[in-house]
Coordinates of C-alpha atoms and ligand atoms in Angstrom, one line a residue:
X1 CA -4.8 -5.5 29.4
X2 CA -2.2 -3.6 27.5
X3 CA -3.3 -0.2 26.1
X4 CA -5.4 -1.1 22.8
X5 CA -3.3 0.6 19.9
X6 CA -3.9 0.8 15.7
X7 CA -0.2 -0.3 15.5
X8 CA 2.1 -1.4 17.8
X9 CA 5.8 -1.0 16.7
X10 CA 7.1 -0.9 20.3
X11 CA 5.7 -4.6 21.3
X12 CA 7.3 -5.5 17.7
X13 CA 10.3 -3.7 18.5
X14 CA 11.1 -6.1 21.7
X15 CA 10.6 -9.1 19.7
X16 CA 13.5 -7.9 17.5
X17 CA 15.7 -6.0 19.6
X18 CA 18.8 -7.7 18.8
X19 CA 18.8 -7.8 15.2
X20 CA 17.8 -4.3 14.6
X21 CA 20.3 -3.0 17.1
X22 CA 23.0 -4.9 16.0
X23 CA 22.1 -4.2 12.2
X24 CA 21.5 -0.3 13.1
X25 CA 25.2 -1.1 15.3
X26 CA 27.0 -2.0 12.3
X27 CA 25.8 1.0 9.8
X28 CA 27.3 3.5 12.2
X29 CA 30.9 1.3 12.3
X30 CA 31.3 0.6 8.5
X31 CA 30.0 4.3 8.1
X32 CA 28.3 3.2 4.9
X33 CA 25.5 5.6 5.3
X34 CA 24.9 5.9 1.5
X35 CA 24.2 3.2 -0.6
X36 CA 25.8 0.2 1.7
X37 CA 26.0 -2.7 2.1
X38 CA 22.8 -3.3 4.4
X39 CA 20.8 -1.3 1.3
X40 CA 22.3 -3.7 -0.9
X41 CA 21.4 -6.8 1.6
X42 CA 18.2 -5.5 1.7
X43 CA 17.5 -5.3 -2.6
X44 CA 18.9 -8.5 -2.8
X45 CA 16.6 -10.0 0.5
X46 CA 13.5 -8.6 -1.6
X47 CA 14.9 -9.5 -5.4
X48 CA 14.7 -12.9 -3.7
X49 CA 11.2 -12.9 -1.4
X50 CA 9.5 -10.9 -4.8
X51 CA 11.0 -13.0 -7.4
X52 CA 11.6 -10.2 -9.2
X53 CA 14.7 -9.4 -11.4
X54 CA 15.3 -5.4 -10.0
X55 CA 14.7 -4.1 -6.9
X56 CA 15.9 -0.5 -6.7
X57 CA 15.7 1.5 -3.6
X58 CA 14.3 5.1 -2.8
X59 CA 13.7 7.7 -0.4
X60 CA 9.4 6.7 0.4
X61 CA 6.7 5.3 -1.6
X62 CA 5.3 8.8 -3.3
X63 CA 8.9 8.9 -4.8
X64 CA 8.4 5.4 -5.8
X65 CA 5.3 6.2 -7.9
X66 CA 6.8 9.9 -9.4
X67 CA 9.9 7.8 -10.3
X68 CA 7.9 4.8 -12.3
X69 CA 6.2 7.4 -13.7
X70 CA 9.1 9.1 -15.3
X71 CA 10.6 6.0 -16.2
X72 CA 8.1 5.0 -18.6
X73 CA 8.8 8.4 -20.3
X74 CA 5.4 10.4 -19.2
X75 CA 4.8 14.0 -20.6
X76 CA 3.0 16.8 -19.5
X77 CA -0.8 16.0 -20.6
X78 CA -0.7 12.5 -21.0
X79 CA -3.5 10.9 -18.9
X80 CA -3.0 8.0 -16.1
X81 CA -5.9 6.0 -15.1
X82 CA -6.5 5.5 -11.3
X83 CA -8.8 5.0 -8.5
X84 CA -10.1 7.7 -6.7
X85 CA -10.0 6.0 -3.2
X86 CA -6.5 5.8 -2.1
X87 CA -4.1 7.6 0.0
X88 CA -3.5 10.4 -2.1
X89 CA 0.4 9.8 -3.5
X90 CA -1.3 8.0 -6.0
X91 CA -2.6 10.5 -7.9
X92 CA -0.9 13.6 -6.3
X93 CA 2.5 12.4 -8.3
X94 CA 0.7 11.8 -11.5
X95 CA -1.0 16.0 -11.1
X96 CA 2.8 16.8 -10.0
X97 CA 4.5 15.7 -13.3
X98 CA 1.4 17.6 -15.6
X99 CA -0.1 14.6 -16.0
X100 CA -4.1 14.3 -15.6
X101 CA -5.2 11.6 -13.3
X102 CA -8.5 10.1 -15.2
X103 CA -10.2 8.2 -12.1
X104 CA -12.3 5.3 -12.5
X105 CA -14.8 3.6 -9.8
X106 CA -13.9 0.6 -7.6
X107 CA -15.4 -2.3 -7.3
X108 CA -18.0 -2.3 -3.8
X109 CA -16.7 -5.3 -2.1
X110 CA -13.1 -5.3 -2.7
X111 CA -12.7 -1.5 -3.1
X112 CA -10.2 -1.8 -5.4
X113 CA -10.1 -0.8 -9.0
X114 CA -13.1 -2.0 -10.9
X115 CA -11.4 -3.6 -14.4
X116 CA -14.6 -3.4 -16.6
X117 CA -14.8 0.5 -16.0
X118 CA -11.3 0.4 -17.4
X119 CA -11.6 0.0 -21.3
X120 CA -13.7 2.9 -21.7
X121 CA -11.9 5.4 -20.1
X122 CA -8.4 4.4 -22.1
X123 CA -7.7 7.3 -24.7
X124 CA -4.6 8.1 -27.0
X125 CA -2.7 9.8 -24.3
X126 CA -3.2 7.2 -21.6
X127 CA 0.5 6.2 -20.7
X128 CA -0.2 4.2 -17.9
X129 CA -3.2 2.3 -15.3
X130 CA -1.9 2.8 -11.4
X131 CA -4.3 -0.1 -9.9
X132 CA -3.5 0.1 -5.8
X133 CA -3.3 -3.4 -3.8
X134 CA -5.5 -1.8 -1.3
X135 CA -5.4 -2.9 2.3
X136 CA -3.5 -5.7 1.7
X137 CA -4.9 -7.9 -1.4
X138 CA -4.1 -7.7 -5.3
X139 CA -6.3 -5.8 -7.8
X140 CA -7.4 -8.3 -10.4
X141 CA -4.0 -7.8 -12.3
X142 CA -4.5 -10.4 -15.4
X143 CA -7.2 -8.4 -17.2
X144 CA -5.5 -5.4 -16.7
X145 CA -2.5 -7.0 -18.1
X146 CA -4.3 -8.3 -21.3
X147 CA -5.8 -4.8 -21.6
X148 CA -2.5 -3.1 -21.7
X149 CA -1.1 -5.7 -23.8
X150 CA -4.1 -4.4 -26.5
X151 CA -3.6 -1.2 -26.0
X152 CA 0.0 -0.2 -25.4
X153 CA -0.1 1.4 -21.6
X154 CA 2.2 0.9 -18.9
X155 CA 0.5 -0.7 -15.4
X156 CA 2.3 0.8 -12.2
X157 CA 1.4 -1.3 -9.7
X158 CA 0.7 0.4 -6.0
X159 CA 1.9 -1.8 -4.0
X160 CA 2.2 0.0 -0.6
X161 CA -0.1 -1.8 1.3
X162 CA 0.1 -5.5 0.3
X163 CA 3.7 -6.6 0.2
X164 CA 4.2 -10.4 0.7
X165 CA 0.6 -10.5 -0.9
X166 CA 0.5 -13.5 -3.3
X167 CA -1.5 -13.3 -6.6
X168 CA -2.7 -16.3 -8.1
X169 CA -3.4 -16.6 -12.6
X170 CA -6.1 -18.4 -13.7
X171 CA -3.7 -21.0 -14.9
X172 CA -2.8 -22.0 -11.2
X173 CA 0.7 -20.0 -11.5
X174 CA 1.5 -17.4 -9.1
X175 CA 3.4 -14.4 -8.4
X176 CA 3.7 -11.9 -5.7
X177 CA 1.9 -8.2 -5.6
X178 CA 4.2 -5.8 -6.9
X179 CA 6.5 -7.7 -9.8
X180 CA 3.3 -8.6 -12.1
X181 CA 2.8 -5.1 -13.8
X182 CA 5.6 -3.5 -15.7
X183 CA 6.6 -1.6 -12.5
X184 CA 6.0 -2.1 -9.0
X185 CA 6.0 0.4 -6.2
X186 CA 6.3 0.5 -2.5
X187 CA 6.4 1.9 1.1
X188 CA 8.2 1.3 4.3
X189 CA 6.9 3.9 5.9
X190 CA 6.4 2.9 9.6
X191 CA 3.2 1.0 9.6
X192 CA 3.1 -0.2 6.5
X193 CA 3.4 -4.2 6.8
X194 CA 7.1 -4.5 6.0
X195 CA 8.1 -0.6 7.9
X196 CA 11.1 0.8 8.7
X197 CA 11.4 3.4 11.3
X198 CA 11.5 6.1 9.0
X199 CA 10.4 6.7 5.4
X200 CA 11.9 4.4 3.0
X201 CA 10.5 3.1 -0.4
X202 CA 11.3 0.6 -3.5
X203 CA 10.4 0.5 -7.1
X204 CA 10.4 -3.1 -8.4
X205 CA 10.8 -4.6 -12.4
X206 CA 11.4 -7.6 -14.4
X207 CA 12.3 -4.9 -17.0
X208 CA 15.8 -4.9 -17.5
X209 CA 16.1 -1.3 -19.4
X210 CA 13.2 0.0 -17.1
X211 CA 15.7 -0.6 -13.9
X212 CA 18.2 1.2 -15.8
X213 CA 16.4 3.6 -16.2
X214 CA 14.8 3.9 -12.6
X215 CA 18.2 3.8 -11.6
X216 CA 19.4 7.0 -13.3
X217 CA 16.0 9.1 -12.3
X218 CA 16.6 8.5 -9.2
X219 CA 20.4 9.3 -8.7
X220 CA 19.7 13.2 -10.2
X221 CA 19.6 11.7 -13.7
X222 CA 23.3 10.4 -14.0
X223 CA 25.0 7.5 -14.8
X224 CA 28.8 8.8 -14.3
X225 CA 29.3 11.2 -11.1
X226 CA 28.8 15.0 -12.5
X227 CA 27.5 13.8 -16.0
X228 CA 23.7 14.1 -16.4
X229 CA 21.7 12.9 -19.2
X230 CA 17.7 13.7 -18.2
X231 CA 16.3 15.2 -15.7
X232 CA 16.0 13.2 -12.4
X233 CA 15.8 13.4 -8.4
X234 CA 17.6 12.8 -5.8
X235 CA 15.5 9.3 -4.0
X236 CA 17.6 7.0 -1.5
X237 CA 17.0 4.4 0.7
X238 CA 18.8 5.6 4.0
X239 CA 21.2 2.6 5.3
X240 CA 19.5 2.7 9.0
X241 CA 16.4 1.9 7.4
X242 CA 17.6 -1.0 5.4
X243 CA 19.1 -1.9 8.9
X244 CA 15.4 -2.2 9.9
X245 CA 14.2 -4.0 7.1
X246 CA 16.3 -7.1 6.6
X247 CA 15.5 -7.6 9.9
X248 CA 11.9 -7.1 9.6
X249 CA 11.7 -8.6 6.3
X250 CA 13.0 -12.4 7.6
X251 CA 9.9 -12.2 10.0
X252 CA 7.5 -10.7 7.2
X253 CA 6.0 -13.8 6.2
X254 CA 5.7 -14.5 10.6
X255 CA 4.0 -11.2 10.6
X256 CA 1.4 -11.0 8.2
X257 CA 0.5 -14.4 9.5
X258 CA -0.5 -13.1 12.9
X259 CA -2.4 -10.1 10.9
X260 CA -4.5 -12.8 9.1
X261 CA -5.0 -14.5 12.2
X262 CA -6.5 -11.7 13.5
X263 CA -8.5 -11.0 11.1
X264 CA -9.9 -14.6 10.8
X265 CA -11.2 -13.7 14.3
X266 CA -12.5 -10.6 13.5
X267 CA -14.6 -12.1 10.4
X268 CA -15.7 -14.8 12.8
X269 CA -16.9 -12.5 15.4
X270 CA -18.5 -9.7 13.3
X271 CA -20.2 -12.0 10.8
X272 CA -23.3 -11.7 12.5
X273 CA -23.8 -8.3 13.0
X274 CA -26.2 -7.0 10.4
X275 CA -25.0 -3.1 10.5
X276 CA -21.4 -4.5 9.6
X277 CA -20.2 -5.8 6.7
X278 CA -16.9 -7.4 7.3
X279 CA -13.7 -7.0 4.5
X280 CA -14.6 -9.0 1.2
X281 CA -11.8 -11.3 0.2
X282 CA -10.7 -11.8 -3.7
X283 CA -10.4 -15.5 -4.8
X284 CA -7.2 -14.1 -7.0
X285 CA -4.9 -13.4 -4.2
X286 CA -4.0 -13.2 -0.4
X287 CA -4.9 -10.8 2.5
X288 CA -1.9 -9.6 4.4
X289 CA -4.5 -7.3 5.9
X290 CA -2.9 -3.7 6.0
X291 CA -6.2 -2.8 7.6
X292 CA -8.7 -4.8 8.6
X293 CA -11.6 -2.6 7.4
X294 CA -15.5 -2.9 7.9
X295 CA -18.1 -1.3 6.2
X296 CA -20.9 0.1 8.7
X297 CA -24.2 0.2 6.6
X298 CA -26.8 1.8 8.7
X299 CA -24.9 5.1 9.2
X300 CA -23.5 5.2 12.4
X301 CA -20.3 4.7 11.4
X302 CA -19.4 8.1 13.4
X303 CA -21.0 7.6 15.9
X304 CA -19.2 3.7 16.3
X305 CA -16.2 5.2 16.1
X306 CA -16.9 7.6 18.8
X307 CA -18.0 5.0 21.2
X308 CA -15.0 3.2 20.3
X309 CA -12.6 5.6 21.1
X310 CA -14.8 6.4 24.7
X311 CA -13.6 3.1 25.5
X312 CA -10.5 3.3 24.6
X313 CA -10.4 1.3 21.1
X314 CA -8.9 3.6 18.1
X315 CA -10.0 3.3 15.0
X316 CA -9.6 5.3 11.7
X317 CA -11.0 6.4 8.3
X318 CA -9.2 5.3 5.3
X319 CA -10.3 7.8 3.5
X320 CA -12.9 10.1 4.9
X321 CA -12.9 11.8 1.1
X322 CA -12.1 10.2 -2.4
X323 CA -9.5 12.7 -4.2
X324 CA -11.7 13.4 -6.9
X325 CA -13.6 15.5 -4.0
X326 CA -10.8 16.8 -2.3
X327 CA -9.9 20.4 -2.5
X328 CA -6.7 20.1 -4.5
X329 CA -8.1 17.5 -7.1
X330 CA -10.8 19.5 -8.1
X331 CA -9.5 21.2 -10.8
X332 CA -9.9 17.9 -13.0
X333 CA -13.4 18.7 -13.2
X334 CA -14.6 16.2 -11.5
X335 CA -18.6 16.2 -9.5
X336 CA -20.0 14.7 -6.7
X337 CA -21.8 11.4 -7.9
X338 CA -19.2 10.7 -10.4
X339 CA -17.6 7.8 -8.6
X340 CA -20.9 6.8 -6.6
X341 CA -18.9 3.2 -5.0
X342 CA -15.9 5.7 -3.3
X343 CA -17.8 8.3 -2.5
X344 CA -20.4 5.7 -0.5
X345 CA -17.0 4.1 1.2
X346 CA -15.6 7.1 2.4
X347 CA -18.8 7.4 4.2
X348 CA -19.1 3.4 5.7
X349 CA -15.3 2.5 6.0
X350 CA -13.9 2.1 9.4
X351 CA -10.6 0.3 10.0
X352 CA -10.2 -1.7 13.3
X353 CA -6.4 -2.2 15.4
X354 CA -4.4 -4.8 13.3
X355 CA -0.7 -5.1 13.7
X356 CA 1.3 -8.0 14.9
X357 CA 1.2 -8.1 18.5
X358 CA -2.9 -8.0 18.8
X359 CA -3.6 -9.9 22.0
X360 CA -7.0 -12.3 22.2
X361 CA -7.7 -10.3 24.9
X362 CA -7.5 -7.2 23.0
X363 CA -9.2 -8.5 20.2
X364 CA -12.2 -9.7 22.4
X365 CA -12.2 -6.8 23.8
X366 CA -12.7 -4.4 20.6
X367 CA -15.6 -7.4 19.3
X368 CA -17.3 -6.8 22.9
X369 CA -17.6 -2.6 22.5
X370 CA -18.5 -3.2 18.6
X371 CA -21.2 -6.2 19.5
X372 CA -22.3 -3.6 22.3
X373 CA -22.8 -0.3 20.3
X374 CA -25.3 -2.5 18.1
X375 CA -27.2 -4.3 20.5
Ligands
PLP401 C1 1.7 4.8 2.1 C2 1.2 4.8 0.7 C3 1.9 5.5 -0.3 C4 3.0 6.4 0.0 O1 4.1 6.0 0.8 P1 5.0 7.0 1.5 O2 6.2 6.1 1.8 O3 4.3 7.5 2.7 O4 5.4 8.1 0.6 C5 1.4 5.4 -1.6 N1 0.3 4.7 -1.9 C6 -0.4 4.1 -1.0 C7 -1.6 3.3 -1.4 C8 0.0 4.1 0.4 O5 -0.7 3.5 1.3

């Protein structure tokens, strides 16, 4: 059996060989290492696969977020609501820019942003709601929607983790993760489901002025060469990693496919075990499963990792401490039993291999140890 990994880009990498060296091939001959053609392919590819009417490149997801952010015309003090469990870009952009990130709790089973704690903690300087497609499904997006609709706020949607999710209305309409908020952000970074092989990032929008806008922030605030109007950064996507991309995004659909399948298995296999509670799934949307993440309940979910790893089987913590409890967020003047559903994930969470290239046998293999440590 193959070495047992958390992601396995190599094994993916052989699959793919041609494309990617013959896309990576042709950025070094044309020389367009700036702003290309394969970026363009690439924006164009996703405009398409989203259904969205902007997709506008950047340097890595954190940019992403910072540059929605400034699009929507943010200023020092102005308050953005967010989740406290999440990789910490979410809210380390929003502290960056002056703003103050006003956390609310997420819901137990899905982890993700819990809508009816919203209303209360909307003020007059909330500018915007970040929810986070965490893992790989969609936050309930249509009451947020209706909520920002009644009370003026922009929704940034985090979309780092579920691209090629789809999201489904009450209505029976649908639309993918990512293009139903005003703005939509993502990741290519490595592991995420559609990764490059460096950092990379896009911002999406049906917004027509809000593109132009993105657009400007993130070439140093300029429309004309040497002529700046606002303030902006400098955030592009490098043309080897769009190389990557449009040839991993024609197998994206192919690839979160085999991570469901796996995960089907998974939730077959670890159903039973009373000490485990396998990942809850919304009826709003999709799993591309990101992670495929359990919840241990009896305490030991140390200790299971431990004896995972012993026999070879990594796992990892996503996230060992909600931000509102981390070092660097605690200036917001936030306690310990504010967000009681966080901080009781960050003590049960424990996310299992899932990439691509998971063999049954591998698979088998992890249920076995896990099956073993609670017998
Ligand atoms: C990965 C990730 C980001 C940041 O992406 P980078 O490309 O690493 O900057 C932001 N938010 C979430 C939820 C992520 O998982």
């Amino acid at each position: 059996m193959q070495k047992i990994q958390m992601v396995d880009l190599a094994g993916q990498y052989k699959q793919i060989r041609n494309e990617i060296d013959s896309g990576i091939r042709e950025v070094i001959e044309t020389t367009a290492f700036i702003n290309g053609p394969m970026v363009r392919n690439l924006t164009r590819g996703l405009e398409e696969y989203l259904g969205v009417s902007h997709c506008l490149p950047c340097a890595n997801g954190t940019d992403a977020l910072q540059i929605a952010l400034m699009a929507i015309g943010v200023k020092p003090g102005d308050e953005v609501i967010t989740v406290p469990f999440t990789f910490v870009a979410t809210v380390e952009v929003v502290a960056l820019l002056g703003l103050k990130p006003v956390f609310v709790d997420v819901d137990p089973d899905t982890m993700m942003m819990d809508m009816d704690q919203v209303e209360a903690k909307i003020s007059s300087r909330t500018k915007a709601v970040i929810p986070v497609h965490l893992f790989g499904q969609a936050a309930p997006m249509e009451d947020l929607m209706a909520l920002a609709e009644k009370h003026d706020f922009r929704v940034i949607e985090d979309n780092a983790q579920a691209i090629g999710c789809k999201y489904r209305f009450r209505d029976g309409s649908t639309a993918m993760a990512g293009t139903i908020g005003h703005i939509g952000t993502t990741s290519f970074y490595p592991t995420k489901n559609l990764g490059g092989y460096g950092d990379g990032g896009a911002i999406f929008t049906n917004d027509d002025s809000l593109a132009a806008a993105i657009r400007t922030i993130t070439n140093h605030g300029s429309d004309r060469k040497y002529y700046y109007d606002s303030i902006g950064v400098n955030s592009r996507l490098d043309s080897f990693q769009a190389a990557v991309l449009v040839a991993k995004l024609a197998k994206l659909d192919q690839y979160n496919a085999a991570r469901k399948q796996a995960a089907d298995y998974y939730d077959q296999q670890l159903t039973g075990i009373h000490q485990v509670t396998v990942p809850a799934r919304t009826s709003h949307s999709d799993h591309v499963f990101h992670q495929y993440t359990i919840r241990v309940t009896d305490g030991r979910r140390d200790a299971l990792q431990q004896y995972l790893g012993e026999q070879g089987i990594p796992s990892m913590i996503y996230y060992p401490v909600p931000l509102h409890l981390s070092e660097a967020y605690k200036s917001f003047g936030y306690n310990a039993g504010d967000f009681p559903v966080s901080e009781q994930l960050s003590s049960e969470v424990l996310s299992l291999p899932m990439h691509t290239e998971l063999t049954a046998e591998q698979l088998d293999h992890i249920i076995f140890h896990i099956r073993n440590f609670f017998a």
